Amino acid sequence: MPPIFEVGKNGLSPVWLEEITKALDSRELIKVNVLQNSTATVADIKDYIEAKSDIAVVQTIGKTLVLFKPSKDEKHQDLSTEVFSI
């Protein structure tokens, strides 16, 4: 799965977080890539996401974060159904 969001020199913002939340509502699992020109570190981004939302950062791999949030829409709950059945 390729990253569908990036963090660059513009850094983090409430609008960026809102767009991530919308994407997670239809996908439940996404990757975010941190560009070289970003002033934010992976740890900064993880802290920002977890402090300002109910999104879980399930893994970090180098400069990539893997995010998970159960969808509100039942037709998009494939992953969360599997996760919660474990």
mmCIF file of N, CA, C and O in Angstrom:
data_model
loop_
_atom_site.group_PDB
_atom_site.id
_atom_site.type_symbol
_atom_site.label_atom_id
_atom_site.label_comp_id
_atom_site.label_asym_id
_atom_site.label_seq_id
_atom_site.Cartn_x
_atom_site.Cartn_y
_atom_site.Cartn_z
ATOM 1 N N MET A 1 0.847 -1.168 0.000
ATOM 2 C CA MET A 1 0.000 0.000 0.000
ATOM 3 C C MET A 1 0.900 1.241 0.000
ATOM 4 O O MET A 1 1.697 1.425 0.907
ATOM 5 N N PRO A 2 0.772 2.085 -1.001
ATOM 6 C CA PRO A 2 1.577 3.311 -1.039
ATOM 7 C C PRO A 2 0.995 4.397 -0.129
ATOM 8 O O PRO A 2 -0.210 4.419 0.121
ATOM 9 N N PRO A 3 1.848 5.318 0.339
ATOM 10 C CA PRO A 3 1.346 6.449 1.136
ATOM 11 C C PRO A 3 0.433 7.328 0.278
ATOM 12 O O PRO A 3 0.703 7.566 -0.891
ATOM 13 N N ILE A 4 -0.666 7.806 0.881
ATOM 14 C CA ILE A 4 -1.577 8.683 0.139
ATOM 15 C C ILE A 4 -1.545 10.119 0.651
ATOM 16 O O ILE A 4 -2.169 10.990 0.063
ATOM 17 N N PHE A 5 -0.818 10.357 1.751
ATOM 18 C CA PHE A 5 -0.642 11.706 2.281
ATOM 19 C C PHE A 5 0.833 11.945 2.548
ATOM 20 O O PHE A 5 1.580 11.004 2.800
ATOM 21 N N GLU A 6 1.201 13.215 2.526
ATOM 22 C CA GLU A 6 2.580 13.604 2.811
ATOM 23 C C GLU A 6 2.589 14.776 3.778
ATOM 24 O O GLU A 6 1.636 15.550 3.835
ATOM 25 N N VAL A 7 3.695 14.893 4.514
ATOM 26 C CA VAL A 7 3.932 16.068 5.355
ATOM 27 C C VAL A 7 5.208 16.696 4.820
ATOM 28 O O VAL A 7 6.252 16.044 4.765
ATOM 29 N N GLY A 8 5.102 17.949 4.415
ATOM 30 C CA GLY A 8 6.242 18.648 3.847
ATOM 31 C C GLY A 8 6.568 19.906 4.614
ATOM 32 O O GLY A 8 6.352 19.991 5.824
ATOM 33 N N LYS A 9 7.051 20.911 3.893
ATOM 34 C CA LYS A 9 7.484 22.148 4.538
ATOM 35 C C LYS A 9 6.338 22.929 5.171
ATOM 36 O O LYS A 9 6.550 23.733 6.061
ATOM 37 N N ASN A 10 5.092 22.687 4.731
ATOM 38 C CA ASN A 10 3.950 23.377 5.330
ATOM 39 C C ASN A 10 3.579 22.803 6.687
ATOM 40 O O ASN A 10 2.787 23.397 7.409
ATOM 41 N N GLY A 11 4.112 21.642 7.008
ATOM 42 C CA GLY A 11 3.909 21.058 8.328
ATOM 43 C C GLY A 11 2.496 20.560 8.573
ATOM 44 O O GLY A 11 1.805 20.142 7.662
ATOM 45 N N LEU A 12 2.083 20.639 9.820
ATOM 46 C CA LEU A 12 0.809 20.092 10.265
ATOM 47 C C LEU A 12 -0.213 21.203 10.464
ATOM 48 O O LEU A 12 0.141 22.291 10.897
ATOM 49 N N SER A 13 -1.474 20.883 10.166
ATOM 50 C CA SER A 13 -2.536 21.870 10.365
ATOM 51 C C SER A 13 -3.845 21.138 10.635
ATOM 52 O O SER A 13 -3.983 19.957 10.301
ATOM 53 N N PRO A 14 -4.811 21.833 11.192
ATOM 54 C CA PRO A 14 -6.124 21.221 11.403
ATOM 55 C C PRO A 14 -6.780 20.766 10.090
ATOM 56 O O PRO A 14 -7.462 19.748 10.054
ATOM 57 N N VAL A 15 -6.556 21.506 9.007
ATOM 58 C CA VAL A 15 -7.128 21.133 7.709
ATOM 59 C C VAL A 15 -6.513 19.821 7.221
ATOM 60 O O VAL A 15 -7.215 18.929 6.730
ATOM 61 N N TRP A 16 -5.196 19.676 7.371
ATOM 62 C CA TRP A 16 -4.495 18.448 6.995
ATOM 63 C C TRP A 16 -5.063 17.269 7.784
ATOM 64 O O TRP A 16 -5.349 16.217 7.217
ATOM 65 N N LEU A 17 -5.250 17.449 9.079
ATOM 66 C CA LEU A 17 -5.779 16.391 9.929
ATOM 67 C C LEU A 17 -7.219 16.037 9.547
ATOM 68 O O LEU A 17 -7.605 14.869 9.553
ATOM 69 N N GLU A 18 -7.989 17.022 9.164
ATOM 70 C CA GLU A 18 -9.365 16.784 8.724
ATOM 71 C C GLU A 18 -9.394 15.941 7.451
ATOM 72 O O GLU A 18 -10.217 15.034 7.309
ATOM 73 N N GLU A 19 -8.485 16.222 6.528
ATOM 74 C CA GLU A 19 -8.404 15.446 5.280
ATOM 75 C C GLU A 19 -7.992 14.002 5.563
ATOM 76 O O GLU A 19 -8.507 13.067 4.951
ATOM 77 N N ILE A 20 -7.082 13.814 6.501
ATOM 78 C CA ILE A 20 -6.667 12.455 6.899
ATOM 79 C C ILE A 20 -7.860 11.715 7.497
ATOM 80 O O ILE A 20 -8.085 10.542 7.196
ATOM 81 N N THR A 21 -8.618 12.385 8.332
ATOM 82 C CA THR A 21 -9.784 11.773 8.961
ATOM 83 C C THR A 21 -10.802 11.344 7.911
ATOM 84 O O THR A 21 -11.368 10.250 7.992
ATOM 85 N N LYS A 22 -11.028 12.178 6.910
ATOM 86 C CA LYS A 22 -11.955 11.832 5.826
ATOM 87 C C LYS A 22 -11.474 10.601 5.062
ATOM 88 O O LYS A 22 -12.258 9.718 4.728
ATOM 89 N N ALA A 23 -10.185 10.548 4.778
ATOM 90 C CA ALA A 23 -9.627 9.401 4.048
ATOM 91 C C ALA A 23 -9.750 8.124 4.869
ATOM 92 O O ALA A 23 -10.082 7.060 4.336
ATOM 93 N N LEU A 24 -9.513 8.231 6.164
ATOM 94 C CA LEU A 24 -9.624 7.059 7.026
ATOM 95 C C LEU A 24 -11.061 6.575 7.151
ATOM 96 O O LEU A 24 -11.301 5.386 7.362
ATOM 97 N N ASP A 25 -12.014 7.461 7.006
ATOM 98 C CA ASP A 25 -13.414 7.069 7.111
ATOM 99 C C ASP A 25 -13.830 6.158 5.957
ATOM 100 O O ASP A 25 -14.753 5.367 6.097
ATOM 101 N N SER A 26 -13.133 6.239 4.842
ATOM 102 C CA SER A 26 -13.471 5.348 3.736
ATOM 103 C C SER A 26 -12.464 4.212 3.558
ATOM 104 O O SER A 26 -12.765 3.218 2.917
ATOM 105 N N ARG A 27 -11.271 4.324 4.161
ATOM 106 C CA ARG A 27 -10.242 3.295 3.988
ATOM 107 C C ARG A 27 -9.882 2.546 5.265
ATOM 108 O O ARG A 27 -9.410 1.435 5.208
ATOM 109 N N GLU A 28 -9.997 3.175 6.389
ATOM 110 C CA GLU A 28 -9.656 2.667 7.722
ATOM 111 C C GLU A 28 -8.153 2.542 7.981
ATOM 112 O O GLU A 28 -7.724 2.641 9.110
ATOM 113 N N LEU A 29 -7.352 2.336 6.967
ATOM 114 C CA LEU A 29 -5.908 2.187 7.138
ATOM 115 C C LEU A 29 -5.209 2.940 6.018
ATOM 116 O O LEU A 29 -5.492 2.702 4.841
ATOM 117 N N ILE A 30 -4.312 3.869 6.373
ATOM 118 C CA ILE A 30 -3.565 4.624 5.365
ATOM 119 C C ILE A 30 -2.128 4.814 5.819
ATOM 120 O O ILE A 30 -1.805 4.645 6.996
ATOM 121 N N LYS A 31 -1.295 5.197 4.853
ATOM 122 C CA LYS A 31 0.093 5.544 5.155
ATOM 123 C C LYS A 31 0.308 7.027 4.881
ATOM 124 O O LYS A 31 -0.274 7.588 3.950
ATOM 125 N N VAL A 32 1.173 7.634 5.703
ATOM 126 C CA VAL A 32 1.555 9.030 5.540
ATOM 127 C C VAL A 32 3.071 9.082 5.445
ATOM 128 O O VAL A 32 3.774 8.519 6.291
ATOM 129 N N ASN A 33 3.581 9.759 4.427
ATOM 130 C CA ASN A 33 5.016 9.870 4.212
ATOM 131 C C ASN A 33 5.511 11.240 4.676
ATOM 132 O O ASN A 33 4.860 12.255 4.415
ATOM 133 N N VAL A 34 6.647 11.284 5.359
ATOM 134 C CA VAL A 34 7.259 12.539 5.802
ATOM 135 C C VAL A 34 8.359 12.895 4.803
ATOM 136 O O VAL A 34 9.320 12.138 4.642
ATOM 137 N N LEU A 35 8.197 14.014 4.132
ATOM 138 C CA LEU A 35 9.172 14.446 3.128
ATOM 139 C C LEU A 35 10.438 14.988 3.780
ATOM 140 O O LEU A 35 10.425 15.403 4.944
ATOM 141 N N GLN A 36 11.523 15.014 3.024
ATOM 142 C CA GLN A 36 12.804 15.493 3.553
ATOM 143 C C GLN A 36 12.764 16.963 3.946
ATOM 144 O O GLN A 36 13.471 17.377 4.849
ATOM 145 N N ASN A 37 11.938 17.765 3.272
ATOM 146 C CA ASN A 37 11.895 19.194 3.579
ATOM 147 C C ASN A 37 10.973 19.531 4.752
ATOM 148 O O ASN A 37 10.777 20.681 5.082
ATOM 149 N N SER A 38 10.422 18.513 5.403
ATOM 150 C CA SER A 38 9.520 18.739 6.528
ATOM 151 C C SER A 38 10.302 19.153 7.771
ATOM 152 O O SER A 38 11.359 18.595 8.070
ATOM 153 N N THR A 39 9.765 20.132 8.481
ATOM 154 C CA THR A 39 10.386 20.538 9.742
ATOM 155 C C THR A 39 9.902 19.664 10.897
ATOM 156 O O THR A 39 10.504 19.649 11.961
ATOM 157 N N ALA A 40 8.820 18.916 10.675
ATOM 158 C CA ALA A 40 8.273 18.030 11.700
ATOM 159 C C ALA A 40 8.928 16.651 11.607
ATOM 160 O O ALA A 40 9.171 16.145 10.510
ATOM 161 N N THR A 41 9.193 16.049 12.744
ATOM 162 C CA THR A 41 9.739 14.698 12.773
ATOM 163 C C THR A 41 8.589 13.689 12.811
ATOM 164 O O THR A 41 7.435 14.059 13.052
ATOM 165 N N VAL A 42 8.916 12.439 12.619
ATOM 166 C CA VAL A 42 7.910 11.382 12.701
ATOM 167 C C VAL A 42 7.266 11.392 14.088
ATOM 168 O O VAL A 42 6.044 11.260 14.224
ATOM 169 N N ALA A 43 8.066 11.575 15.123
ATOM 170 C CA ALA A 43 7.542 11.622 16.498
ATOM 171 C C ALA A 43 6.608 12.817 16.690
ATOM 172 O O ALA A 43 5.565 12.687 17.342
ATOM 173 N N ASP A 44 6.959 13.978 16.116
ATOM 174 C CA ASP A 44 6.094 15.168 16.201
ATOM 175 C C ASP A 44 4.734 14.896 15.553
ATOM 176 O O ASP A 44 3.689 15.250 16.100
ATOM 177 N N ILE A 45 4.762 14.272 14.396
ATOM 178 C CA ILE A 45 3.539 13.994 13.656
ATOM 179 C C ILE A 45 2.680 12.986 14.419
ATOM 180 O O ILE A 45 1.472 13.162 14.557
ATOM 181 N N LYS A 46 3.307 11.960 14.936
ATOM 182 C CA LYS A 46 2.590 10.941 15.722
ATOM 183 C C LYS A 46 1.909 11.594 16.929
ATOM 184 O O LYS A 46 0.724 11.371 17.183
ATOM 185 N N ASP A 47 2.653 12.410 17.658
ATOM 186 C CA ASP A 47 2.093 13.092 18.828
ATOM 187 C C ASP A 47 0.936 14.014 18.444
ATOM 188 O O ASP A 47 -0.085 14.067 19.134
ATOM 189 N N TYR A 48 1.087 14.754 17.350
ATOM 190 C CA TYR A 48 0.051 15.682 16.890
ATOM 191 C C TYR A 48 -1.236 14.926 16.544
ATOM 192 O O TYR A 48 -2.325 15.310 16.970
ATOM 193 N N ILE A 49 -1.099 13.851 15.780
ATOM 194 C CA ILE A 49 -2.269 13.076 15.358
ATOM 195 C C ILE A 49 -2.985 12.479 16.558
ATOM 196 O O ILE A 49 -4.206 12.574 16.681
ATOM 197 N N GLU A 50 -2.229 11.861 17.463
ATOM 198 C CA GLU A 50 -2.849 11.186 18.607
ATOM 199 C C GLU A 50 -3.428 12.170 19.624
ATOM 200 O O GLU A 50 -4.402 11.859 20.291
ATOM 201 N N ALA A 51 -2.861 13.364 19.738
ATOM 202 C CA ALA A 51 -3.360 14.352 20.697
ATOM 203 C C ALA A 51 -4.619 15.055 20.191
ATOM 204 O O ALA A 51 -5.478 15.437 20.981
ATOM 205 N N LYS A 52 -4.751 15.219 18.883
ATOM 206 C CA LYS A 52 -5.841 16.023 18.335
ATOM 207 C C LYS A 52 -6.929 15.215 17.637
ATOM 208 O O LYS A 52 -7.825 15.794 17.020
ATOM 209 N N SER A 53 -6.855 13.870 17.725
ATOM 210 C CA SER A 53 -7.871 13.044 17.067
ATOM 211 C C SER A 53 -7.964 11.685 17.754
ATOM 212 O O SER A 53 -7.209 11.398 18.675
ATOM 213 N N ASP A 54 -8.871 10.863 17.268
ATOM 214 C CA ASP A 54 -8.971 9.499 17.782
ATOM 215 C C ASP A 54 -8.360 8.495 16.810
ATOM 216 O O ASP A 54 -8.707 7.325 16.800
ATOM 217 N N ILE A 55 -7.426 8.962 16.010
ATOM 218 C CA ILE A 55 -6.701 8.122 15.055
ATOM 219 C C ILE A 55 -5.541 7.448 15.792
ATOM 220 O O ILE A 55 -4.835 8.086 16.570
ATOM 221 N N ALA A 56 -5.345 6.169 15.504
ATOM 222 C CA ALA A 56 -4.241 5.430 16.109
ATOM 223 C C ALA A 56 -3.088 5.324 15.111
ATOM 224 O O ALA A 56 -3.294 4.945 13.955
ATOM 225 N N VAL A 57 -1.893 5.680 15.566
ATOM 226 C CA VAL A 57 -0.686 5.450 14.770
ATOM 227 C C VAL A 57 -0.237 4.041 15.134
ATOM 228 O O VAL A 57 0.273 3.810 16.217
ATOM 229 N N VAL A 58 -0.467 3.094 14.227
ATOM 230 C CA VAL A 58 -0.208 1.695 14.550
ATOM 231 C C VAL A 58 1.215 1.265 14.264
ATOM 232 O O VAL A 58 1.683 0.273 14.823
ATOM 233 N N GLN A 59 1.914 2.026 13.409
ATOM 234 C CA GLN A 59 3.292 1.658 13.099
ATOM 235 C C GLN A 59 4.012 2.839 12.449
ATOM 236 O O GLN A 59 3.400 3.635 11.747
ATOM 237 N N THR A 60 5.308 2.929 12.717
ATOM 238 C CA THR A 60 6.156 3.866 11.991
ATOM 239 C C THR A 60 7.300 3.057 11.387
ATOM 240 O O THR A 60 7.901 2.217 12.056
ATOM 241 N N ILE A 61 7.552 3.314 10.116
ATOM 242 C CA ILE A 61 8.621 2.641 9.398
ATOM 243 C C ILE A 61 9.450 3.723 8.724
ATOM 244 O O ILE A 61 9.013 4.321 7.744
ATOM 245 N N GLY A 62 10.613 4.012 9.276
ATOM 246 C CA GLY A 62 11.429 5.096 8.728
ATOM 247 C C GLY A 62 10.673 6.402 8.794
ATOM 248 O O GLY A 62 10.309 6.872 9.859
ATOM 249 N N LYS A 63 10.401 7.008 7.636
ATOM 250 C CA LYS A 63 9.671 8.270 7.570
ATOM 251 C C LYS A 63 8.235 8.067 7.107
ATOM 252 O O LYS A 63 7.634 8.948 6.505
ATOM 253 N N THR A 64 7.682 6.900 7.410
ATOM 254 C CA THR A 64 6.305 6.586 7.041
ATOM 255 C C THR A 64 5.523 6.175 8.281
ATOM 256 O O THR A 64 6.011 5.398 9.094
ATOM 257 N N LEU A 65 4.320 6.721 8.424
ATOM 258 C CA LEU A 65 3.424 6.357 9.522
ATOM 259 C C LEU A 65 2.239 5.581 8.955
ATOM 260 O O LEU A 65 1.733 5.930 7.885
ATOM 261 N N VAL A 66 1.806 4.566 9.674
ATOM 262 C CA VAL A 66 0.625 3.809 9.306
ATOM 263 C C VAL A 66 -0.466 4.177 10.311
ATOM 264 O O VAL A 66 -0.269 4.037 11.517
ATOM 265 N N LEU A 67 -1.591 4.675 9.796
ATOM 266 C CA LEU A 67 -2.681 5.158 10.641
ATOM 267 C C LEU A 67 -3.910 4.272 10.499
ATOM 268 O O LEU A 67 -4.208 3.774 9.408
ATOM 269 N N PHE A 68 -4.648 4.110 11.615
ATOM 270 C CA PHE A 68 -5.860 3.306 11.610
ATOM 271 C C PHE A 68 -6.953 4.022 12.388
ATOM 272 O O PHE A 68 -6.706 4.595 13.446
ATOM 273 N N LYS A 69 -8.149 3.981 11.827
ATOM 274 C CA LYS A 69 -9.332 4.487 12.517
ATOM 275 C C LYS A 69 -10.539 3.744 11.951
ATOM 276 O O LYS A 69 -10.729 3.702 10.736
ATOM 277 N N PRO A 70 -11.360 3.124 12.807
ATOM 278 C CA PRO A 70 -12.549 2.437 12.302
ATOM 279 C C PRO A 70 -13.474 3.416 11.578
ATOM 280 O O PRO A 70 -13.688 4.530 12.028
ATOM 281 N N SER A 71 -14.025 2.960 10.470
ATOM 282 C CA SER A 71 -14.950 3.779 9.694
ATOM 283 C C SER A 71 -16.298 3.883 10.388
ATOM 284 O O SER A 71 -16.742 2.951 11.052
ATOM 285 N N LYS A 72 -16.962 5.018 10.210
ATOM 286 C CA LYS A 72 -18.314 5.193 10.733
ATOM 287 C C LYS A 72 -19.334 4.495 9.831
ATOM 288 O O LYS A 72 -20.414 4.139 10.276
ATOM 289 N N ASP A 73 -18.971 4.317 8.574
ATOM 290 C CA ASP A 73 -19.854 3.719 7.575
ATOM 291 C C ASP A 73 -19.647 2.202 7.543
ATOM 292 O O ASP A 73 -18.539 1.728 7.317
ATOM 293 N N GLU A 74 -20.704 1.449 7.761
ATOM 294 C CA GLU A 74 -20.603 -0.012 7.839
ATOM 295 C C GLU A 74 -20.029 -0.644 6.580
ATOM 296 O O GLU A 74 -19.322 -1.642 6.663
ATOM 297 N N LYS A 75 -20.295 -0.077 5.425
ATOM 298 C CA LYS A 75 -19.796 -0.688 4.187
ATOM 299 C C LYS A 75 -18.275 -0.550 4.040
ATOM 300 O O LYS A 75 -17.671 -1.225 3.231
ATOM 301 N N HIS A 76 -17.647 0.307 4.844
ATOM 302 C CA HIS A 76 -16.191 0.478 4.810
ATOM 303 C C HIS A 76 -15.503 -0.159 6.018
ATOM 304 O O HIS A 76 -14.320 0.071 6.244
ATOM 305 N N GLN A 77 -16.199 -0.961 6.776
ATOM 306 C CA GLN A 77 -15.640 -1.512 8.009
ATOM 307 C C GLN A 77 -15.011 -2.895 7.833
ATOM 308 O O GLN A 77 -15.022 -3.705 8.744
ATOM 309 N N ASP A 78 -14.412 -3.168 6.705
ATOM 310 C CA ASP A 78 -13.796 -4.468 6.467
ATOM 311 C C ASP A 78 -12.651 -4.746 7.433
ATOM 312 O O ASP A 78 -12.606 -5.793 8.078
ATOM 313 N N LEU A 79 -11.719 -3.820 7.532
ATOM 314 C CA LEU A 79 -10.552 -4.026 8.402
ATOM 315 C C LEU A 79 -10.912 -4.019 9.879
ATOM 316 O O LEU A 79 -10.462 -4.860 10.637
ATOM 317 N N SER A 80 -11.744 -3.070 10.291
ATOM 318 C CA SER A 80 -12.074 -2.976 11.714
ATOM 319 C C SER A 80 -12.858 -4.199 12.178
ATOM 320 O O SER A 80 -12.688 -4.655 13.299
ATOM 321 N N THR A 81 -13.691 -4.756 11.321
ATOM 322 C CA THR A 81 -14.419 -5.965 11.671
ATOM 323 C C THR A 81 -13.450 -7.105 11.945
ATOM 324 O O THR A 81 -13.584 -7.839 12.914
ATOM 325 N N GLU A 82 -12.433 -7.234 11.080
ATOM 326 C CA GLU A 82 -11.423 -8.279 11.273
ATOM 327 C C GLU A 82 -10.610 -8.029 12.530
ATOM 328 O O GLU A 82 -10.329 -8.946 13.302
ATOM 329 N N VAL A 83 -10.195 -6.779 12.757
ATOM 330 C CA VAL A 83 -9.367 -6.437 13.915
ATOM 331 C C VAL A 83 -10.117 -6.717 15.210
ATOM 332 O O VAL A 83 -9.576 -7.306 16.137
ATOM 333 N N PHE A 84 -11.368 -6.305 15.281
ATOM 334 C CA PHE A 84 -12.126 -6.463 16.530
ATOM 335 C C PHE A 84 -12.540 -7.902 16.787
ATOM 336 O O PHE A 84 -12.916 -8.255 17.896
ATOM 337 N N SER A 85 -12.449 -8.764 15.769
ATOM 338 C CA SER A 85 -12.793 -10.170 15.970
ATOM 339 C C SER A 85 -11.613 -10.970 16.527
ATOM 340 O O SER A 85 -11.778 -12.107 16.937
ATOM 341 N N ILE A 86 -10.444 -10.364 16.549
ATOM 342 C CA ILE A 86 -9.237 -11.061 17.051
ATOM 343 C C ILE A 86 -9.245 -11.091 18.567
ATOM 344 O O ILE A 86 -9.576 -10.218 19.244
#
